[in-house]
């Protein structure tokens, strides 16, 4: 039997390879640098991983500039097109910002282990691979490379039972969703004869497999696996608990990175395969979208814990995104890409703000802790206002533009009812975003204290500027999103 | 005569047992074992389909599933041990340190 070596273009994977090498080197040297008795150990790891992320980002841009529209390598398992490069850039930005906001945080909370940063790096590699995967096998592996470090990171803080509980809940539910995902992959493989997304599409075009119950069941299981990772209703139950239990930088990283990465693979699956099968899955996903928006927004109304509030708000935002996924046209996917960029920047800004006001061993997570901060720290409060307005979708912030393009794309495809529900739901969301704002400017609770956390402040300012910029001059990024979405079709 | 269908039905039954186990068992370790059952049913399905289709890629997938399952068990056991060390809890109903809406 002749063994054929698949063509392997390692250069296309250079960003991931750099991150993996740096992460393994940190794994070797972190006992020397970040032991119990060293003070600066973890910080060195953070700076090294920031440099690695910057290098990966630059190489990612260079691959994009290369002119080659698409590199398919590893036997059709990895595709580096503009779509995957866009998502790689997004998750690198998310990881870099999460690392910057961790600098001061881990001093305050006594995290000395150097593994903290390298786990973020490993998880980032998984997220990047996920955006590039074009085979159920590579999607599955990258899903796990992404998730397993996150299970550990969620339970990272010592002597904190909430973190342990969150870690176990996320782990066991994540493992169940993995089980469902691979079983679905097995059924789809049996029905279509291949695990490659493009080959599945060919099989679907050759014969109407979507009447095949095995294929239907398999794709339903695959969709459930994806919906779990992006925390859509009815697979959302873990989100508030995990967001509350995890450390704030990890919550920030999870709420943007995991969602973006899972969505990238989900979009690829929808555009490559599900779009061919006609309307068989539209009704189910519409129900999911409506339930996600309604439940996310209404559950957030009653929350007084900020982490839980933003967990439910992130669930609601997934609902808006799913509407565009149902439409699955070029402009709809482009609007999702643009929306995700805004969502990532805004959410990172919000969590950086919460970290800025966290005290030693005491996270700023209750809405009462914000009372009166608007008078003592007016600039930070204005930035927070920008983020909240952006999440609520009020102009001139990026969130407004994102929602506008998302809803336009959905209306163009004829999903008017869904858009009406989404607009009402986002109207409801204004209440709890403004509730946070109100508490910032609560009268008579003026608190004077000197807070020094330049790293978190830097991220807050950068995020606020980008949010405003995207709201006022979105042209360049919309064109970019359109170009990247085009590479899928 | 044992056909592919028999393997598929067996795998589906194992999957259902695993799913049922995660949902109903309260011991953390038993929940972990049930998840492993779910992953193994996927392995069996893959191999059965690969044999009937005469295709090798279905044989490769289970190897990766087994590797990943091993990693997951390692992390999962570590999490369970740290929970048990801190609080002597091995029952999932004891894990209620967070409440959704603080009432009263």
Coordinates of C-alpha atoms in Angstrom, one line a residue:
Chain A
X1 CA 0.0 0.0 0.0
X2 CA 1.3 3.4 -1.0
X3 CA 1.3 6.0 1.6
X4 CA 0.7 9.5 0.2
X5 CA 2.0 12.4 2.2
X6 CA -0.6 15.2 2.3
X7 CA 0.7 18.6 1.2
X8 CA 1.6 20.5 4.3
X9 CA 2.2 24.3 4.1
X10 CA 3.5 25.1 7.4
X11 CA 3.9 28.8 6.5
X12 CA 0.2 29.2 6.4
X13 CA 0.0 28.0 10.0
X14 CA 3.0 30.2 11.1
X15 CA 1.0 32.3 13.6
X16 CA -0.3 29.3 15.4
X17 CA 3.1 27.6 15.4
X18 CA 4.7 30.6 16.9
X19 CA 2.2 30.7 19.7
X20 CA 2.5 27.0 20.4
X21 CA 6.3 27.2 20.5
X22 CA 6.3 30.1 22.9
X23 CA 3.7 28.5 25.1
X24 CA 5.7 25.3 25.3
X25 CA 8.9 27.3 26.1
X26 CA 6.9 29.1 28.8
X27 CA 5.8 25.7 30.1
X28 CA 9.4 24.7 30.5
X29 CA 10.7 27.9 32.0
X30 CA 7.7 29.0 34.0
X31 CA 8.8 27.0 37.1
X32 CA 12.1 29.0 37.0
X33 CA 10.4 32.3 36.5
X34 CA 7.0 32.1 38.1
X35 CA 7.6 30.1 41.3
X36 CA 6.0 30.7 44.6
X37 CA 8.7 33.1 45.8
X38 CA 9.3 35.2 42.8
X39 CA 7.5 38.5 42.5
X40 CA 8.0 39.4 38.9
X41 CA 7.7 35.8 37.5
X42 CA 4.2 35.9 36.0
X43 CA 4.7 39.3 34.6
X44 CA 7.6 38.1 32.5
X45 CA 5.4 35.4 31.1
X46 CA 2.7 38.0 30.3
X47 CA 5.2 40.2 28.4
X48 CA 6.6 37.3 26.5
X49 CA 3.1 36.1 25.5
X50 CA 2.2 39.7 24.4
X51 CA 5.3 39.7 22.2
X52 CA 4.3 36.3 20.7
X53 CA 0.8 37.5 20.1
X54 CA 2.0 40.6 18.4
X55 CA 4.3 38.5 16.2
X56 CA 1.4 36.2 15.3
X57 CA -0.8 39.2 14.5
X58 CA 1.8 40.7 12.2
X59 CA 2.3 37.4 10.4
X60 CA -1.4 37.0 10.1
X61 CA -1.6 40.4 8.4
X62 CA 1.3 39.4 6.1
X63 CA -0.5 36.2 5.0
X64 CA -3.5 38.3 4.3
X65 CA -1.4 40.8 2.2
X66 CA 0.2 37.9 0.3
X67 CA -2.4 38.2 -2.5
X68 CA -3.1 34.4 -2.5
X69 CA -6.8 34.3 -1.9
X70 CA -6.9 30.9 -0.3
X71 CA -4.5 28.4 1.1
X72 CA -5.9 24.9 1.7
X73 CA -3.5 22.6 3.4
X74 CA -3.3 19.5 5.6
X75 CA -5.3 17.4 3.3
X76 CA -8.2 19.9 3.1
X77 CA -8.5 20.2 6.9
X78 CA -7.2 23.8 7.2
X79 CA -8.1 26.6 5.0
X80 CA -6.5 30.0 5.4
X81 CA -8.8 32.4 3.6
X82 CA -9.6 36.0 4.5
X83 CA -12.5 34.7 6.6
X84 CA -10.2 32.7 8.9
X85 CA -7.5 35.4 8.9
X86 CA -10.2 37.9 10.1
X87 CA -11.2 35.6 13.0
X88 CA -7.6 34.9 13.8
X89 CA -7.0 38.7 14.1
X90 CA -10.1 39.0 16.3
X91 CA -9.1 36.3 18.8
X92 CA -5.5 37.5 18.9
X93 CA -6.8 41.0 19.9
X94 CA -9.1 39.4 22.5
X95 CA -6.2 37.4 24.0
X96 CA -3.8 40.4 24.0
X97 CA -6.3 42.7 25.7
X98 CA -7.1 40.0 28.2
X99 CA -3.4 39.6 29.1
X100 CA -2.9 43.3 29.5
X101 CA -5.8 43.6 31.9
X102 CA -4.5 40.6 33.8
X103 CA -1.2 42.3 34.8
X104 CA -2.4 44.3 37.7
X105 CA -5.3 41.9 38.5
X106 CA -3.1 38.9 39.2
X107 CA -1.0 40.9 41.7
X108 CA -4.1 42.0 43.5
X109 CA -5.4 38.4 43.7
X110 CA -2.2 36.7 44.5
X111 CA -2.0 34.5 41.4
X112 CA 1.6 33.5 41.2
X113 CA 1.5 30.6 38.7
X114 CA 3.1 31.3 35.4
X115 CA 0.8 28.8 33.8
X116 CA -1.9 31.5 33.7
X117 CA -0.6 33.1 30.6
X118 CA 0.4 30.0 28.7
X119 CA -3.0 28.5 29.1
X120 CA -4.4 31.6 27.5
X121 CA -1.9 31.1 24.7
X122 CA -2.9 27.5 24.2
X123 CA -6.6 28.4 24.2
X124 CA -5.9 31.2 21.6
X125 CA -4.2 28.6 19.3
X126 CA -7.3 26.5 19.5
X127 CA -9.5 29.5 18.7
X128 CA -7.3 30.4 15.7
X129 CA -7.4 26.8 14.4
X130 CA -11.2 26.8 14.8
X131 CA -11.6 29.7 12.4
X132 CA -9.5 27.9 9.8
X133 CA -11.0 24.4 10.2
X134 CA -12.8 23.0 7.2
X135 CA -13.2 19.4 8.4
X136 CA -15.3 18.1 11.3
X137 CA -12.1 16.4 12.6
X138 CA -10.1 19.6 12.8
X139 CA -13.1 21.5 14.2
X140 CA -13.4 18.9 16.9
X141 CA -9.7 19.0 17.8
X142 CA -9.5 22.8 17.8
X143 CA -12.7 22.9 19.9
X144 CA -10.9 20.9 22.5
X145 CA -7.6 22.8 22.3
X146 CA -9.7 25.9 22.9
X147 CA -11.9 24.5 25.7
X148 CA -9.6 22.4 27.9
X149 CA -7.3 25.3 28.9
X150 CA -10.4 27.4 29.6
X151 CA -11.8 24.7 32.0
X152 CA -8.6 25.1 33.9
X153 CA -8.5 28.9 33.7
X154 CA -12.0 29.2 35.0
X155 CA -11.0 27.4 38.2
X156 CA -7.7 29.1 38.5
X157 CA -8.0 31.1 41.7
X158 CA -7.1 29.2 44.8
X159 CA -9.3 28.8 47.8
X160 CA -12.3 30.0 45.9
X161 CA -15.1 27.5 45.9
X162 CA -17.2 29.6 43.4
X163 CA -14.4 29.3 40.9
X164 CA -14.2 25.5 41.5
X165 CA -18.0 25.1 41.1
X166 CA -17.9 27.2 37.9
X167 CA -15.0 25.2 36.6
X168 CA -16.7 21.8 37.2
X169 CA -20.0 23.0 35.7
X170 CA -18.3 24.3 32.6
X171 CA -16.2 21.2 32.3
X172 CA -19.0 18.6 32.7
X173 CA -21.4 20.5 30.4
X174 CA -18.7 21.2 27.9
X175 CA -17.8 17.5 27.9
X176 CA -21.4 16.5 27.3
X177 CA -21.6 19.0 24.4
X178 CA -18.4 17.5 23.0
X179 CA -20.0 14.1 23.2
X180 CA -23.0 15.3 21.4
X181 CA -20.9 17.0 18.8
X182 CA -18.8 14.0 18.0
X183 CA -21.8 11.7 17.9
X184 CA -23.4 14.1 15.4
X185 CA -20.1 14.1 13.4
X186 CA -20.2 10.3 13.3
X187 CA -23.8 10.3 12.1
X188 CA -23.1 12.9 9.4
X189 CA -20.0 10.9 8.4
X190 CA -22.1 7.8 8.0
X191 CA -24.7 9.6 5.9
X192 CA -22.4 11.8 3.7
X193 CA -19.4 9.5 3.6
X194 CA -16.9 12.1 4.6
X195 CA -16.0 14.5 7.4
X196 CA -14.8 17.2 5.2
X197 CA -17.2 20.1 5.0
X198 CA -16.7 20.6 1.2
X199 CA -17.1 16.9 0.6
X200 CA -20.3 16.8 2.7
X201 CA -21.6 19.7 0.5
X202 CA -20.8 17.6 -2.6
X203 CA -22.6 14.6 -1.2
X204 CA -25.6 16.9 -0.4
X205 CA -25.7 18.2 -3.9
X206 CA -25.5 14.7 -5.4
X207 CA -28.5 13.3 -3.6
X208 CA -31.0 15.0 -1.2
X209 CA -29.5 13.7 2.0
X210 CA -31.5 16.2 4.0
X211 CA -34.4 13.8 3.9
X212 CA -32.2 11.2 5.4
X213 CA -33.0 10.9 9.1
X214 CA -29.4 10.0 10.0
X215 CA -28.1 13.2 8.4
X216 CA -30.9 15.2 10.0
X217 CA -30.1 13.9 13.4
X218 CA -26.4 14.2 12.9
X219 CA -26.6 17.9 11.8
X220 CA -29.0 18.6 14.7
X221 CA -26.4 17.2 17.1
X222 CA -23.6 19.3 15.5
X223 CA -25.7 22.4 15.7
X224 CA -26.4 21.7 19.4
X225 CA -22.7 21.4 20.0
X226 CA -22.0 24.8 18.4
X227 CA -25.0 26.4 20.1
X228 CA -23.6 25.3 23.5
X229 CA -20.3 27.0 22.9
X230 CA -21.9 30.2 21.8
X231 CA -24.3 29.9 24.8
X232 CA -27.6 30.1 22.9
X233 CA -30.8 29.1 24.6
X234 CA -31.6 26.2 25.5
X235 CA -27.8 25.5 26.0
X236 CA -27.1 28.7 28.0
X237 CA -27.5 27.5 31.5
X238 CA -23.8 27.4 32.3
X239 CA -23.1 30.9 31.1
X240 CA -24.1 33.1 34.2
X241 CA -22.5 30.6 36.7
X242 CA -19.2 30.3 34.8
X243 CA -19.0 34.0 34.2
X244 CA -19.6 34.7 37.8
X245 CA -17.2 32.1 39.1
X246 CA -14.2 32.9 36.9
X247 CA -11.7 35.6 37.4
X248 CA -12.6 38.8 35.6
X249 CA -9.9 38.7 32.9
X250 CA -10.8 35.1 32.2
X251 CA -14.5 36.1 32.0
X252 CA -13.5 38.8 29.5
X253 CA -11.5 36.3 27.5
X254 CA -14.2 33.7 27.4
X255 CA -17.1 36.0 26.7
X256 CA -15.4 37.2 23.5
X257 CA -12.8 34.6 22.4
X258 CA -14.8 31.4 22.8
X259 CA -17.9 32.9 21.3
X260 CA -16.1 34.3 18.3
X261 CA -14.2 31.1 17.6
X262 CA -17.2 28.8 18.0
X263 CA -19.2 31.2 15.7
X264 CA -16.5 31.0 13.1
X265 CA -16.7 27.3 12.8
X266 CA -20.5 27.4 13.0
X267 CA -20.7 30.0 10.2
X268 CA -18.5 27.8 8.0
X269 CA -20.7 24.8 8.7
X270 CA -23.9 26.8 7.9
X271 CA -22.6 28.4 4.7
X272 CA -20.9 25.2 3.4
X273 CA -23.4 22.6 4.2
X274 CA -26.7 23.7 5.9
X275 CA -27.4 26.4 3.3
X276 CA -27.7 23.7 0.7
X277 CA -30.3 21.7 2.6
X278 CA -33.0 24.3 2.0
X279 CA -35.2 25.5 4.8
X280 CA -35.1 22.3 7.0
X281 CA -33.2 24.0 9.8
X282 CA -34.5 27.6 9.5
X283 CA -37.5 27.1 11.8
X284 CA -35.4 25.5 14.6
X285 CA -32.8 28.2 14.5
X286 CA -35.5 30.9 14.4
X287 CA -37.0 29.5 17.6
X288 CA -33.5 29.4 19.2
X289 CA -32.9 33.0 18.1
X290 CA -36.2 34.2 19.6
X291 CA -35.8 32.3 22.8
X292 CA -32.2 33.5 23.2
X293 CA -33.1 37.1 22.7
X294 CA -36.1 37.0 25.0
X295 CA -34.6 35.0 27.8
X296 CA -31.3 36.8 27.7
X297 CA -32.8 40.2 27.9
X298 CA -35.5 39.4 30.4
X299 CA -33.2 37.5 32.8
X300 CA -30.7 40.3 32.8
X301 CA -33.3 42.7 34.1
X302 CA -33.4 41.1 37.5
X303 CA -29.6 40.8 38.1
X304 CA -27.7 42.8 40.6
X305 CA -24.4 41.0 40.0
X306 CA -22.6 42.7 37.1
X307 CA -20.9 39.6 35.9
X308 CA -24.2 37.8 35.7
X309 CA -25.8 40.8 34.1
X310 CA -23.2 40.9 31.3
X311 CA -23.5 37.1 31.0
X312 CA -27.2 37.4 30.2
X313 CA -26.5 40.4 28.0
X314 CA -24.0 38.3 26.0
X315 CA -26.6 35.6 25.6
X316 CA -28.9 38.2 24.2
X317 CA -26.3 39.4 21.7
X318 CA -25.8 35.8 20.5
X319 CA -29.6 35.9 19.7
X320 CA -29.2 38.9 17.4
X321 CA -26.3 37.2 15.7
X322 CA -28.2 34.0 15.1
X323 CA -30.8 36.0 13.1
X324 CA -28.1 36.9 10.6
X325 CA -26.9 33.3 10.6
X326 CA -30.3 32.2 9.5
X327 CA -30.2 34.6 6.6
X328 CA -26.8 33.2 5.6
X329 CA -26.3 35.5 2.7
X330 CA -23.0 37.3 2.0
X331 CA -24.2 40.6 3.5
X332 CA -25.6 38.8 6.6
X333 CA -22.3 37.0 7.2
X334 CA -20.4 40.3 6.7
X335 CA -22.6 42.0 9.2
X336 CA -21.9 39.2 11.7
X337 CA -18.2 39.7 11.3
X338 CA -18.6 43.5 11.8
X339 CA -20.9 43.0 14.8
X340 CA -18.4 40.5 16.4
X341 CA -15.6 43.1 16.1
X342 CA -17.7 45.7 17.9
X343 CA -19.0 43.2 20.5
X344 CA -15.4 42.0 21.3
X345 CA -14.1 45.6 21.8
X346 CA -17.0 46.7 23.8
X347 CA -17.1 43.6 26.1
X348 CA -13.3 43.8 26.7
X349 CA -13.8 47.5 27.6
X350 CA -16.5 46.7 30.1
X351 CA -14.5 44.0 31.9
X352 CA -11.4 46.2 31.9
X353 CA -13.6 48.8 33.6
X354 CA -14.7 46.3 36.2
X355 CA -11.1 45.2 36.8
X356 CA -10.0 48.9 37.2
X357 CA -12.3 49.2 40.1
X358 CA -11.6 45.8 41.7
X359 CA -9.9 46.0 45.1
X360 CA -7.5 43.6 46.6
X361 CA -9.1 40.1 46.8
X362 CA -12.5 41.8 46.1
X363 CA -13.8 41.9 42.6
X364 CA -16.0 44.8 41.6
X365 CA -19.0 42.7 40.7
X366 CA -22.0 44.1 42.5
X367 CA -24.0 47.0 41.0
X368 CA -23.9 48.7 44.4
X369 CA -20.1 48.9 44.3
X370 CA -20.4 51.3 41.3
X371 CA -22.5 53.8 43.2
X372 CA -21.2 57.3 42.9
X373 CA -18.0 56.4 40.9
X374 CA -19.1 58.7 38.1
X375 CA -18.3 61.7 40.3
X376 CA -14.9 60.6 41.5
X377 CA -13.8 59.0 38.2
X378 CA -15.6 61.0 35.5
X379 CA -13.5 59.9 32.5
X380 CA -13.8 56.2 33.3
X381 CA -17.5 56.6 33.8
X382 CA -17.9 58.3 30.4
X383 CA -16.0 55.4 28.8
X384 CA -18.3 52.9 30.5
X385 CA -21.2 54.9 29.2
X386 CA -19.9 54.6 25.7
X387 CA -19.7 50.8 26.2
X388 CA -23.2 50.5 27.6
X389 CA -24.6 52.7 24.9
X390 CA -22.8 50.5 22.3
X391 CA -24.3 47.3 23.8
X392 CA -27.7 48.8 23.9
X393 CA -27.3 50.0 20.3
X394 CA -27.6 53.8 20.7
X395 CA -25.8 56.0 18.2
X396 CA -23.1 57.3 17.7
X397 CA -21.5 54.1 19.1
X398 CA -20.3 51.1 17.2
X399 CA -23.1 48.9 18.6
X400 CA -25.7 51.0 16.7
X401 CA -23.9 50.5 13.4
X402 CA -23.4 46.8 14.1
X403 CA -27.1 46.2 14.9
X404 CA -28.2 48.4 11.9
X405 CA -26.2 46.3 9.4
X406 CA -27.3 43.0 11.1
X407 CA -31.0 43.9 10.9
X408 CA -30.7 45.3 7.4
X409 CA -29.2 42.1 6.2
X410 CA -31.9 40.0 7.9
X411 CA -34.7 42.2 6.5
X412 CA -33.2 41.9 3.0
X413 CA -33.5 38.1 3.3
X414 CA -37.1 38.4 4.4
X415 CA -36.9 37.7 8.1
X416 CA -38.9 40.7 9.2
X417 CA -40.7 39.1 12.1
X418 CA -37.4 38.1 13.7
X419 CA -36.0 41.6 13.3
X420 CA -39.1 43.1 14.9
X421 CA -38.7 40.8 17.9
X422 CA -35.0 41.7 18.0
X423 CA -35.7 45.4 18.0
X424 CA -38.2 45.0 20.8
X425 CA -35.8 42.9 22.8
X426 CA -33.0 45.4 22.4
X427 CA -35.4 48.1 23.5
X428 CA -35.9 46.1 26.7
X429 CA -32.1 45.8 27.1
X430 CA -31.8 49.6 27.4
X431 CA -33.3 49.4 30.8
X432 CA -30.6 47.3 32.4
X433 CA -27.8 49.0 30.7
X434 CA -29.0 52.3 31.9
X435 CA -29.5 50.9 35.3
X436 CA -25.8 50.4 35.5
X437 CA -25.3 53.9 34.2
X438 CA -27.7 55.3 36.8
X439 CA -25.8 53.6 39.6
X440 CA -22.6 55.2 38.4
X441 CA -24.1 58.6 38.8
X442 CA -26.0 58.0 42.0
X443 CA -26.2 61.1 44.1
X444 CA -24.8 61.4 47.6
X445 CA -22.5 58.4 47.4
X446 CA -19.4 60.2 46.5
X447 CA -16.4 58.0 47.1
X448 CA -12.9 59.5 47.0
X449 CA -10.2 56.9 46.5
X450 CA -7.0 56.7 44.6
X451 CA -6.9 53.8 42.1
X452 CA -3.8 52.9 40.3
X453 CA -4.2 50.4 37.5
X454 CA -2.7 51.9 34.3
X455 CA -3.1 48.6 32.3
X456 CA -6.9 48.3 32.7
X457 CA -7.3 52.1 32.2
X458 CA -5.3 51.8 28.9
X459 CA -7.6 49.0 27.7
X460 CA -10.7 51.0 28.7
X461 CA -9.5 54.1 26.7
X462 CA -8.4 52.1 23.6
X463 CA -11.7 50.2 23.6
X464 CA -13.7 53.4 24.1
X465 CA -11.9 55.1 21.2
X466 CA -12.4 52.1 18.9
X467 CA -16.1 51.8 19.8
X468 CA -16.7 55.5 18.9
X469 CA -14.6 55.2 15.8
X470 CA -16.6 52.2 14.6
X471 CA -19.8 54.1 15.2
X472 CA -18.7 57.2 13.3
X473 CA -16.6 55.9 10.5
X474 CA -17.4 52.2 10.0
X475 CA -16.6 52.3 6.3
X476 CA -13.2 50.6 6.3
X477 CA -14.1 47.8 8.6
X478 CA -17.4 47.1 6.8
X479 CA -15.5 46.8 3.5
X480 CA -13.1 44.5 5.3
X481 CA -15.9 42.4 6.7
X482 CA -17.5 42.2 3.3
X483 CA -14.3 41.0 1.7
X484 CA -13.7 38.4 4.3
X485 CA -17.3 37.1 4.2
X486 CA -17.0 36.9 0.4
X487 CA -14.2 34.3 0.6
X488 CA -16.6 31.8 2.1
X489 CA -19.0 31.8 -0.9
Chain B
X1 CA -25.5 -12.4 11.2
X2 CA -24.3 -9.1 12.8
X3 CA -24.8 -6.2 10.4
X4 CA -23.8 -2.5 10.6
X5 CA -27.2 -1.7 11.9
X6 CA -26.6 -3.7 15.0
X7 CA -23.5 -1.7 15.8
X8 CA -25.3 1.5 15.2
X9 CA -28.2 0.6 17.5
X10 CA -25.7 -0.6 20.2
X11 CA -23.9 2.8 19.9
X12 CA -27.1 4.7 20.1
X13 CA -28.1 2.8 23.2
X14 CA -24.7 3.5 24.8
X15 CA -25.1 7.1 23.9
X16 CA -28.5 7.2 25.5
X17 CA -27.2 5.5 28.7
X18 CA -24.3 8.0 28.9
X19 CA -26.7 11.0 28.4
X20 CA -29.1 9.6 31.0
X21 CA -26.2 9.0 33.4
X22 CA -24.9 12.6 33.2
X23 CA -28.4 13.9 33.8
X24 CA -29.5 11.7 36.7
X25 CA -26.3 10.7 38.6
X26 CA -25.2 13.0 41.4
X27 CA -21.7 11.7 42.0
X28 CA -19.1 13.8 40.2
X29 CA -17.0 10.8 39.2
X30 CA -20.0 8.8 37.8
X31 CA -21.0 11.9 35.8
X32 CA -17.5 11.9 34.3
X33 CA -17.8 8.2 33.5
X34 CA -21.1 8.7 31.7
X35 CA -19.5 11.4 29.5
X36 CA -16.9 8.9 28.5
X37 CA -19.7 6.5 27.5
X38 CA -21.0 9.1 25.2
X39 CA -17.6 9.7 23.6
X40 CA -17.2 5.9 23.2
X41 CA -20.5 5.5 21.5
X42 CA -19.3 8.1 18.9
X43 CA -16.2 5.9 18.4
X44 CA -18.3 2.8 17.8
X45 CA -20.5 4.7 15.3
X46 CA -17.5 6.0 13.4
X47 CA -15.9 2.6 13.1
X48 CA -19.1 0.9 12.1
X49 CA -19.7 3.4 9.4
X50 CA -16.1 3.3 8.2
X51 CA -16.3 -0.5 7.9
X52 CA -19.5 -0.3 5.9
X53 CA -18.3 2.6 3.7
X54 CA -14.9 1.1 3.2
X55 CA -13.3 4.4 4.0
X56 CA -10.3 4.9 6.3
X57 CA -10.9 8.5 7.6
X58 CA -13.6 7.1 9.8
X59 CA -11.0 4.9 11.5
X60 CA -8.8 7.9 12.2
X61 CA -11.4 10.0 13.9
X62 CA -11.8 7.6 16.9
X63 CA -8.1 7.8 17.6
X64 CA -8.3 11.5 18.0
X65 CA -11.5 11.1 20.1
X66 CA -9.7 8.7 22.4
X67 CA -6.7 11.1 22.8
X68 CA -9.0 14.1 23.5
X69 CA -11.1 12.0 26.0
X70 CA -7.9 11.1 27.9
X71 CA -7.0 14.8 28.1
X72 CA -10.5 15.7 29.3
X73 CA -10.4 13.0 31.9
X74 CA -7.1 14.3 33.2
X75 CA -8.4 17.8 33.6
X76 CA -11.8 16.7 34.9
X77 CA -10.3 14.5 37.6
X78 CA -8.0 17.3 38.6
X79 CA -11.0 19.6 39.0
X80 CA -12.9 17.0 41.0
X81 CA -10.0 16.4 43.3
X82 CA -9.5 20.1 44.0
X83 CA -13.2 20.4 44.8
X84 CA -13.0 17.4 47.1
X85 CA -9.9 18.7 48.9
X86 CA -11.4 22.0 49.6
X87 CA -14.9 21.1 50.6
X88 CA -15.2 17.3 50.9
X89 CA -18.0 17.5 48.3
X90 CA -18.5 14.6 45.9
X91 CA -22.1 15.2 45.2
X92 CA -23.2 17.6 42.5
X93 CA -26.1 18.9 44.5
X94 CA -23.6 20.3 47.0
X95 CA -22.2 22.6 44.4
X96 CA -24.5 25.6 45.1
X97 CA -22.1 28.4 46.0
X98 CA -23.7 30.6 43.4
X99 CA -27.4 31.6 43.1
X100 CA -29.1 33.1 40.1
X101 CA -31.2 35.8 41.7
X102 CA -30.5 36.6 45.3
X103 CA -34.0 36.7 46.7
X104 CA -35.2 38.2 50.0

